[in-house]
Short mmCIF file of C-alpha atoms in Angstrom, two decimals:
data_model
loop_
_atom_site.label_atom_id
_atom_site.label_comp_id
_atom_site.label_asym_id
_atom_site.label_seq_id
_atom_site.Cartn_x
_atom_site.Cartn_y
_atom_site.Cartn_z
CA UNK A 5 29.76 10.93 87.91
CA UNK A 6 31.34 8.10 85.33
CA UNK A 7 30.23 6.80 82.02
CA UNK A 8 31.83 4.23 80.48
CA UNK A 9 30.78 4.12 76.14
CA UNK A 10 31.87 0.61 74.23
CA UNK A 11 32.17 1.79 70.62
CA UNK A 12 33.78 4.91 69.63
CA UNK A 13 32.68 5.66 66.41
CA UNK A 14 29.11 7.94 65.41
CA UNK A 15 27.14 7.53 68.88
CA UNK A 16 29.43 7.16 71.20
CA UNK A 17 31.42 9.97 70.41
CA UNK A 18 28.57 12.25 70.23
CA UNK A 19 27.05 10.57 73.89
CA UNK A 20 30.42 11.22 75.52
CA UNK A 21 30.74 14.81 73.92
CA UNK A 22 27.25 15.95 75.20
CA UNK A 23 28.08 14.80 78.96
CA UNK A 24 31.49 16.95 78.76
CA UNK A 25 29.36 19.43 77.36
CA UNK A 26 26.91 19.62 80.33
CA UNK A 27 29.23 19.02 82.81
CA UNK A 28 33.08 19.50 82.50
CA UNK A 29 34.03 17.21 85.24
CA UNK A 30 32.11 14.42 84.42
CA UNK A 31 34.30 11.30 84.01
CA UNK A 32 33.83 9.53 80.22
CA UNK A 33 35.84 6.93 79.62
CA UNK A 34 35.34 5.79 75.80
CA UNK A 35 36.38 2.06 74.40
CA UNK A 36 37.34 1.32 71.11
CA UNK A 37 38.33 -1.64 69.67
CA UNK A 38 40.13 -0.13 66.61
CA UNK A 39 42.22 1.67 66.27
CA UNK A 40 40.51 4.69 64.93
CA UNK A 41 38.88 7.03 66.41
CA UNK A 42 35.42 8.39 65.28
CA UNK A 43 35.05 8.66 61.83
CA UNK A 44 32.66 9.59 58.61
CA UNK A 45 32.03 6.23 57.59
CA UNK A 46 29.35 7.16 54.54
CA UNK A 47 32.81 8.93 52.98
CA UNK A 48 34.26 5.38 52.55
CA UNK A 49 33.52 4.41 48.90
CA UNK A 50 35.20 8.39 47.73
CA UNK A 51 38.02 8.07 49.19
CA UNK A 52 38.94 4.76 47.05
CA UNK A 53 39.10 7.14 43.97
CA UNK A 54 41.84 9.53 45.84
CA UNK A 55 45.66 7.30 46.20
CA UNK A 56 47.51 9.62 47.84
CA UNK A 57 44.24 11.04 50.56
CA UNK A 58 44.69 8.64 53.58
CA UNK A 59 41.74 7.31 55.20
CA UNK A 60 42.12 9.02 57.92
CA UNK A 61 40.97 12.24 56.27
CA UNK A 62 37.45 10.72 57.42
CA UNK A 63 38.51 11.62 61.32
CA UNK A 64 35.60 13.40 62.49
CA UNK A 65 38.10 14.81 64.69
CA UNK A 66 40.91 14.26 65.94
CA UNK A 67 42.44 11.93 68.72
CA UNK A 68 44.03 15.43 70.64
CA UNK A 69 41.15 17.03 69.99
CA UNK A 70 39.23 14.34 71.56
CA UNK A 71 40.72 14.19 74.39
CA UNK A 72 42.97 17.30 74.78
CA UNK A 73 39.43 19.84 73.62
CA UNK A 74 36.75 18.02 74.94
CA UNK A 75 38.78 15.71 77.87
CA UNK A 76 37.84 12.40 77.04
CA UNK A 77 39.66 9.40 78.23
CA UNK A 78 39.20 7.78 74.56
CA UNK A 79 40.94 4.45 74.14
CA UNK A 80 41.73 3.16 71.06
CA UNK A 81 41.78 -1.02 70.97
CA UNK A 82 40.59 -1.56 74.18
CA UNK A 83 37.48 -4.11 73.81
CA UNK A 84 34.82 -4.50 75.86
CA UNK A 85 34.24 -8.02 76.54
CA UNK A 86 31.73 -8.39 79.26
CA UNK A 87 28.93 -6.82 81.26
CA UNK A 88 28.40 -7.13 84.81
CA UNK A 89 25.18 -4.90 85.06
CA UNK A 90 24.50 -6.47 88.96
CA UNK A 91 28.51 -4.99 89.79
CA UNK A 92 28.22 -2.48 87.08
CA UNK A 93 31.45 -3.30 85.68
CA UNK A 94 32.17 -3.75 82.23
CA UNK A 95 35.66 -6.24 81.22
CA UNK A 96 38.19 -4.37 78.91
CA UNK A 97 41.19 -5.80 76.82
CA UNK A 98 43.74 -3.73 76.40
CA UNK A 99 44.98 -5.04 73.00
CA UNK A 100 48.40 -3.09 73.10
CA UNK A 101 49.31 -3.86 76.07
CA UNK A 102 47.58 -7.40 75.87
CA UNK A 103 46.29 -7.13 79.51
CA UNK A 104 42.69 -7.13 80.76
CA UNK A 105 40.92 -5.05 83.26
CA UNK A 106 37.86 -4.13 84.97
CA UNK A 107 36.10 -0.53 84.47
CA UNK A 108 33.19 0.01 87.26
CA UNK A 109 30.88 2.67 85.75
CA UNK A 110 27.59 4.80 87.21
CA UNK A 111 26.07 5.71 83.60
CA UNK A 112 27.06 2.27 80.19
CA UNK A 113 26.42 3.58 76.74
CA UNK A 114 26.21 0.46 73.99
CA UNK A 115 27.11 2.27 71.29
CA UNK A 116 28.64 -0.79 69.43
CA UNK A 117 27.05 -0.61 65.88
CA UNK A 118 26.89 -3.08 63.62
CA UNK A 119 28.28 -5.30 61.40
CA UNK A 120 28.26 -6.49 57.74
CA UNK A 121 26.08 -9.64 57.49
CA UNK A 122 28.79 -12.66 56.43
CA UNK A 123 28.65 -14.41 53.51
CA UNK A 124 29.64 -18.23 55.15
CA UNK A 125 30.73 -20.23 51.92
CA UNK A 126 33.80 -21.82 50.48
CA UNK A 127 36.73 -19.72 49.16
CA UNK A 128 35.02 -16.16 50.71
CA UNK A 129 37.56 -15.64 53.25
CA UNK A 130 39.84 -15.11 50.61
CA UNK A 131 42.66 -11.53 50.95
CA UNK A 132 40.80 -10.64 47.49
CA UNK A 133 37.26 -10.82 49.50
CA UNK A 134 36.57 -7.52 51.48
CA UNK A 135 33.53 -6.06 53.82
CA UNK A 136 32.69 -2.95 53.31
CA UNK A 137 32.54 -1.78 56.48
CA UNK A 138 35.16 -0.05 58.69
CA UNK A 139 38.10 1.94 57.88
CA UNK A 140 40.64 -0.89 58.08
CA UNK A 141 38.54 -2.44 55.29
CA UNK A 142 38.81 0.53 53.32
CA UNK A 143 42.78 0.25 53.59
CA UNK A 144 42.47 -3.29 52.05
CA UNK A 145 40.41 -2.37 49.40
CA UNK A 146 42.29 0.95 48.54
CA UNK A 147 45.62 -1.05 48.62
CA UNK A 148 44.22 -3.72 46.47
CA UNK A 149 43.00 -1.11 43.90
CA UNK A 150 46.06 0.82 44.05
CA UNK A 151 48.85 -2.24 43.91
CA UNK A 152 47.38 -4.53 42.28
CA UNK A 153 44.65 -2.82 39.72
CA UNK A 154 42.75 -5.22 39.32
CA UNK A 155 40.57 -5.04 35.57
CA UNK A 156 36.85 -6.44 37.04
CA UNK A 157 34.91 -6.42 40.54
CA UNK A 158 32.56 -8.22 41.63
CA UNK A 159 30.07 -6.75 43.93
CA UNK A 160 27.63 -9.53 46.02
CA UNK A 161 24.41 -7.53 46.55
CA UNK A 162 22.95 -4.56 45.07
CA UNK A 163 22.17 -1.65 47.88
CA UNK A 164 23.24 1.84 48.84
CA UNK A 165 26.59 0.52 49.49
CA UNK A 166 27.67 -1.44 46.23
CA UNK A 167 26.11 1.38 43.88
CA UNK A 168 28.14 3.34 45.31
CA UNK A 169 30.79 1.70 45.22
CA UNK A 170 29.95 0.59 41.71
CA UNK A 171 30.55 4.38 40.65
CA UNK A 172 33.71 4.62 42.19
CA UNK A 173 35.45 1.69 40.59
CA UNK A 174 33.67 2.55 36.53
CA UNK A 175 35.08 5.78 37.11
CA UNK A 176 38.40 4.75 38.20
CA UNK A 177 38.28 2.29 34.74
CA UNK A 178 37.66 -0.77 37.20
CA UNK A 179 34.62 -3.04 35.30
CA UNK A 180 32.13 -3.99 37.78
CA UNK A 181 29.52 -6.27 37.68
CA UNK A 182 26.99 -6.47 40.48
CA UNK A 183 25.15 -9.78 41.65
CA UNK A 184 21.66 -9.60 43.69
CA UNK A 185 19.74 -12.10 45.35
CA UNK A 186 16.86 -10.61 45.09
CA UNK A 187 14.33 -10.35 41.75
CA UNK A 188 15.29 -6.65 42.18
CA UNK A 189 16.96 -3.54 43.22
CA UNK A 190 16.05 -1.42 46.58
CA UNK A 191 13.18 -3.16 47.33
CA UNK A 192 12.14 -0.63 49.85
CA UNK A 193 12.10 2.56 46.66
CA UNK A 194 8.59 2.47 44.66
CA UNK A 195 8.93 1.12 40.69
CA UNK A 196 9.53 4.24 39.18
CA UNK A 197 12.84 5.48 40.87
CA UNK A 198 14.04 1.69 40.73
CA UNK A 199 13.58 1.96 36.75
CA UNK A 200 15.44 4.60 36.60
CA UNK A 201 18.30 3.21 38.13
CA UNK A 202 18.35 0.35 35.85
CA UNK A 203 18.47 2.92 33.29
CA UNK A 204 21.57 4.12 34.41
CA UNK A 205 22.72 0.80 35.10
CA UNK A 206 22.22 0.22 31.58
CA UNK A 207 23.64 3.29 30.28
CA UNK A 208 26.89 3.09 31.44
CA UNK A 209 27.37 -0.66 30.59
CA UNK A 210 27.44 -2.39 33.32
CA UNK A 211 26.95 -6.08 34.35
CA UNK A 212 24.29 -6.95 36.43
CA UNK A 213 22.67 -10.05 37.81
CA UNK A 214 19.40 -10.12 39.33
CA UNK A 215 18.23 -13.25 41.04
CA UNK A 216 20.93 -15.03 41.98
CA UNK A 217 22.61 -16.92 44.37
CA UNK A 218 26.08 -16.98 44.97
CA UNK A 219 27.67 -20.65 45.52
CA UNK A 220 31.59 -20.09 46.40
CA UNK A 221 35.16 -19.09 44.94
CA UNK A 222 37.72 -20.53 43.71
CA UNK A 223 41.08 -18.93 43.04
CA UNK A 224 39.73 -15.51 41.54
CA UNK A 225 36.43 -16.96 40.38
CA UNK A 226 33.22 -16.85 42.12
CA UNK A 227 30.78 -19.43 40.90
CA UNK A 228 27.07 -18.23 40.53
CA UNK A 229 23.93 -19.67 39.33
CA UNK A 230 24.24 -16.98 36.81
CA UNK A 231 27.74 -18.11 35.55
CA UNK A 232 31.39 -17.74 36.96
CA UNK A 233 33.10 -14.36 37.01
CA UNK A 234 36.45 -13.70 37.38
CA UNK A 235 37.53 -10.49 39.35
CA UNK A 236 40.54 -9.10 40.91
CA UNK A 237 38.38 -7.87 44.08
CA UNK A 238 35.06 -8.93 45.38
CA UNK A 239 33.09 -6.83 48.18
CA UNK A 240 30.24 -8.08 49.76
CA UNK A 241 27.50 -5.93 50.88
CA UNK A 242 24.36 -7.98 51.60
CA UNK A 243 23.20 -5.90 54.65
CA UNK A 244 23.84 -5.60 58.33
CA UNK A 245 23.29 -7.37 61.76
CA UNK A 246 23.71 -4.87 65.13
CA UNK A 247 26.45 -6.39 67.53
CA UNK A 248 24.47 -7.23 70.51
CA UNK A 249 26.15 -10.27 71.52
CA UNK A 250 27.75 -8.63 74.49
CA UNK A 251 24.57 -6.97 75.74
CA UNK A 252 22.86 -10.13 74.83
CA UNK A 253 25.10 -12.08 76.83
CA UNK A 254 25.03 -9.71 80.43
CA UNK A 255 20.70 -10.44 80.02
CA UNK A 256 19.78 -7.66 77.76
CA UNK A 257 16.95 -7.43 75.96
CA UNK A 258 16.35 -7.48 71.57
CA UNK A 259 13.81 -5.67 69.83
CA UNK A 260 13.19 -5.29 66.24
CA UNK A 261 16.02 -6.77 63.77
CA UNK A 262 17.76 -7.97 67.02
CA UNK A 263 18.86 -4.63 67.56
CA UNK A 264 19.09 -3.46 71.58
CA UNK A 265 16.00 -2.59 72.75
CA UNK A 266 15.46 0.82 74.01
CA UNK A 267 12.70 3.31 75.26
CA UNK A 268 12.00 6.59 74.69
CA UNK A 269 14.81 7.74 76.17
CA UNK A 270 16.97 5.50 74.47
CA UNK A 271 16.66 3.88 78.26
CA UNK A 272 17.79 -0.62 77.78
CA UNK A 273 16.63 -3.76 79.97
CA UNK A 274 19.90 -3.29 82.09
CA UNK A 275 19.34 -0.74 85.14
CA UNK A 276 21.84 2.12 84.41
CA UNK A 277 22.75 1.76 80.42
CA UNK A 278 21.84 3.55 77.38
CA UNK A 279 22.33 2.35 73.35
CA UNK A 280 22.51 4.16 70.86
CA UNK A 281 23.27 4.14 67.54
CA UNK A 282 23.36 1.23 65.09
CA UNK A 283 23.03 -1.41 67.29
CA UNK A 284 19.97 -0.04 68.93
CA UNK A 285 16.29 0.49 67.90
CA UNK A 286 15.03 3.70 66.10
CA UNK A 287 11.85 5.15 66.90
CA UNK A 288 10.14 5.64 63.40
CA UNK A 289 7.39 8.70 64.10
CA UNK A 290 5.28 7.60 61.34
CA UNK A 291 4.57 3.46 62.57
CA UNK A 292 4.38 4.59 66.24
CA UNK A 293 6.52 1.94 67.18
CA UNK A 294 10.70 1.12 67.02
CA UNK A 295 12.26 -0.09 63.79
CA UNK A 296 15.49 -0.18 62.28
CA UNK A 297 17.19 1.84 59.88
CA UNK A 298 20.94 2.10 60.78
CA UNK A 299 22.17 5.75 59.00
CA UNK A 300 25.06 8.38 60.06
CA UNK A 301 22.49 11.49 61.38
CA UNK A 302 20.48 8.62 63.26
CA UNK A 303 23.48 7.84 65.37
CA UNK A 304 24.37 10.69 65.79
CA UNK A 305 21.04 12.22 67.68
CA UNK A 306 20.52 8.70 69.93
CA UNK A 307 24.30 10.19 71.10
CA UNK A 308 23.79 13.17 71.67
CA UNK A 309 20.65 12.46 73.20
CA UNK A 310 21.57 9.06 75.39
CA UNK A 311 24.64 11.75 76.52
CA UNK A 312 22.25 14.86 77.28
CA UNK A 313 19.99 11.84 79.40
CA UNK A 314 22.93 10.82 81.68
CA UNK A 315 23.64 14.47 82.51
CA UNK A 316 20.22 15.46 83.28
CA UNK A 317 19.16 11.96 84.52
CA UNK A 318 16.80 13.82 86.31
CA UNK A 319 14.93 15.96 83.30
CA UNK A 320 15.56 12.98 80.90
CA UNK A 321 14.50 13.86 76.84
CA UNK A 322 12.63 11.56 74.66
CA UNK A 323 13.94 10.48 71.78
CA UNK A 324 11.93 12.15 68.95
CA UNK A 325 12.36 10.06 66.49
CA UNK A 326 13.03 9.28 62.46
CA UNK A 327 11.14 9.31 59.32
CA UNK A 328 13.62 7.36 57.49
CA UNK A 329 14.85 10.22 55.36
CA UNK A 330 18.04 8.72 53.12
CA UNK A 331 19.59 9.29 49.55
CA UNK A 332 22.78 8.33 47.90
CA UNK A 333 24.33 9.03 44.98
CA UNK A 334 24.82 6.75 41.52
CA UNK A 335 26.74 8.52 39.01
CA UNK A 336 24.91 12.01 37.91
CA UNK A 337 21.58 10.71 39.89
CA UNK A 338 20.76 10.72 43.33
CA UNK A 339 18.50 8.50 44.67
CA UNK A 340 16.68 9.90 48.25
CA UNK A 341 13.45 8.92 49.92
CA UNK A 342 11.74 10.03 53.13
CA UNK A 343 8.55 8.56 54.97
CA UNK A 344 6.71 5.34 54.88
CA UNK A 345 7.18 3.22 51.67
CA UNK A 346 4.73 1.23 49.74
CA UNK A 347 5.48 -1.67 51.37
CA UNK A 348 4.81 -0.12 54.57
CA UNK A 349 1.16 1.35 54.24
CA UNK A 350 0.26 -2.32 52.74
CA UNK A 351 1.93 -3.28 55.65
CA UNK A 352 -0.25 -1.13 57.72
CA UNK A 353 -3.45 -1.37 55.34
CA UNK A 354 -3.52 2.54 54.79
CA UNK A 355 -5.72 3.66 51.84
CA UNK A 356 -3.18 5.69 49.94
CA UNK A 357 -2.47 6.66 46.02
CA UNK A 358 0.57 7.10 44.22
CA UNK A 359 1.57 9.74 41.45
CA UNK A 360 5.04 10.47 39.81
CA UNK A 361 6.13 13.42 37.60
CA UNK A 362 8.97 14.12 35.75
CA UNK A 363 10.63 17.33 35.85
CA UNK A 364 13.34 19.11 34.42
CA UNK A 365 15.80 20.70 37.92
CA UNK A 366 15.98 24.64 36.59
CA UNK A 367 14.79 27.49 34.49
CA UNK A 368 16.14 28.52 31.19
CA UNK A 369 19.28 28.34 32.26
CA UNK A 370 22.41 25.71 31.48
CA UNK A 371 23.01 22.96 32.90
CA UNK A 372 20.50 21.12 35.29
CA UNK A 373 18.84 17.95 34.82
CA UNK A 374 15.18 16.02 34.88
CA UNK A 375 13.96 14.85 37.93
CA UNK A 376 11.35 12.08 39.17
CA UNK A 377 9.18 12.40 42.26
CA UNK A 378 6.55 10.17 43.53
CA UNK A 379 4.54 10.94 46.38
CA UNK A 380 2.16 8.58 48.51
CA UNK A 381 -0.54 10.10 50.36
CA UNK A 382 -3.72 8.89 51.91
CA UNK A 383 -7.14 8.83 49.67
CA UNK A 384 -9.39 11.03 50.63
CA UNK A 385 -7.52 13.44 53.04
CA UNK A 386 -4.16 14.01 51.00
CA UNK A 387 -2.10 13.47 54.05
CA UNK A 388 1.28 13.28 53.12
CA UNK A 389 3.30 9.79 53.56
CA UNK A 390 5.97 9.41 51.67
CA UNK A 391 7.80 10.35 49.10
CA UNK A 392 11.06 9.54 46.50
CA UNK A 393 12.73 11.18 44.12
CA UNK A 394 15.83 10.30 41.31
CA UNK A 395 17.65 12.78 39.13
CA UNK A 396 20.20 15.33 38.09
CA UNK A 397 20.98 17.82 40.12
CA UNK A 398 19.82 19.45 43.02
CA UNK A 399 17.86 16.88 44.21
CA UNK A 400 18.74 15.62 48.11
CA UNK A 401 17.62 19.27 49.26
CA UNK A 402 14.24 18.99 47.63
CA UNK A 403 14.09 15.63 49.33
CA UNK A 404 13.84 17.24 52.51
CA UNK A 405 11.90 20.09 52.32
CA UNK A 406 9.25 16.30 51.62
CA UNK A 407 11.24 15.69 54.90
CA UNK A 408 10.25 19.13 56.66
CA UNK A 409 6.40 17.86 55.51
CA UNK A 410 6.03 14.28 56.45
CA UNK A 411 7.20 15.77 59.93
CA UNK A 412 4.71 18.28 59.96
CA UNK A 413 1.98 16.10 59.21
CA UNK A 414 0.97 17.75 55.94
CA UNK A 415 -1.42 17.25 53.24
CA UNK A 416 -0.51 17.82 49.43
CA UNK A 417 -2.94 20.60 49.38
CA UNK A 418 -0.56 22.18 51.79
CA UNK A 419 2.27 21.15 49.29
CA UNK A 420 0.77 22.39 47.15
CA UNK A 421 0.36 26.61 48.45
CA UNK A 422 4.28 26.74 49.51
CA UNK A 423 6.22 29.67 48.95
CA UNK A 424 9.48 27.97 47.20
CA UNK A 425 11.92 30.33 45.55
CA UNK A 426 12.64 30.95 42.04
CA UNK A 427 15.20 31.88 40.11
CA UNK A 428 16.32 29.62 36.67
CA UNK A 429 19.54 28.66 37.85
CA UNK A 430 17.87 26.88 40.42
CA UNK A 431 14.38 26.42 39.24
CA UNK A 432 11.67 26.86 36.69
CA UNK A 433 9.16 28.80 37.78
CA UNK A 434 6.67 25.71 38.82
CA UNK A 435 8.85 23.62 41.12
CA UNK A 436 9.33 20.21 40.49
CA UNK A 437 7.71 19.74 43.97
CA UNK A 438 4.93 21.97 43.26
CA UNK A 439 4.15 20.60 40.00
CA UNK A 440 4.30 16.68 41.81
CA UNK A 441 1.66 18.17 44.44
CA UNK A 442 -0.40 19.69 41.69
CA UNK A 443 -1.02 15.63 40.33
CA UNK A 444 -1.00 14.97 43.76
CA UNK A 445 -4.41 17.05 44.96
CA UNK A 446 -6.36 15.75 41.72
CA UNK A 447 -5.69 12.56 42.56
CA UNK A 448 -6.51 12.67 46.52
#
């Protein structure tokens, strides 16, 4: 059995590893068009701060471990340029040797990830404009920061990536200015969560402009409807698009958000072809359908399952799906979400209630902080539909308790009865989750 995998980062390497784990004799070829093996992209903003820590420290595995330890034929700078599903062949360009060849397959995993949404405006092809997506992007931003020491950076877009970058640049004494086209940040979050993030932006004195259109760049000047801004660095992070051109050109069917359409086994419309990761759809349990939420854990899970279903194609396993759990850091705040958000609930026509509570994170013990918890639950039944948190200290792991509760379809009545641990260094006697659940019980 021979499997060719297009894309060697999270989904691709996970698929390759799972196939070899199940069958050491299987032939597995990974085609990775960049010069880097699989890496932890979520660590890229934080690597900027450490001048002497190479970006290669973000590699998930060394090339030697992948090739010799796991027995995977992992080919860097090999770009797949065409798929022939009838012949079950991939046309490949070896960029190092400047040659083209064809690779036959029994199974194919399409794991090409996504790419930054471009800003096709005058001047945005300038070397000082960066799309913070790959390790090469990180190298470029890092060189610019440490070699040229810009005093100010314009961050176009106010999503997770640029908020994390703003945090890092601020602590490097580079003044971030954030411009956002939408009228508000973080549209998937409740207003009560967004308010706390905006308070932190104001506390740090970060210049922020919402409802702004960028018009172009002339030299170091970025022109916007909110005025002109001068900066030595511009980071554009206005969303991503699935890398599906190659798949679509082969006649493959696309689905949600233009991602590769997959079934619950991660099979695509092309025979013998699976898809995984940021190029593919993701099944959302509470919606009961596929959607698109590209995150590292999802890519790894899908890649592993695709590999399993290739190695055991006579006894395949369904992808269980996701609950839209995510978290990011913004200065001393953790911002986190799980389950459905208000917009989705309204689109579904759900009768729901919302409560929020502010609580300390610890008992009578030094340190800690405060956190805000938002719970969304079904009117009448109290079924937990979603939850969001923002605050200091251990917030993300409390969010994980909510993620487990959403997964198990718990009600707020059951949530209020959880036997959560108590000790002053870790929690008040009434954990913030229990306080929130008891408030929700009153509002059902």
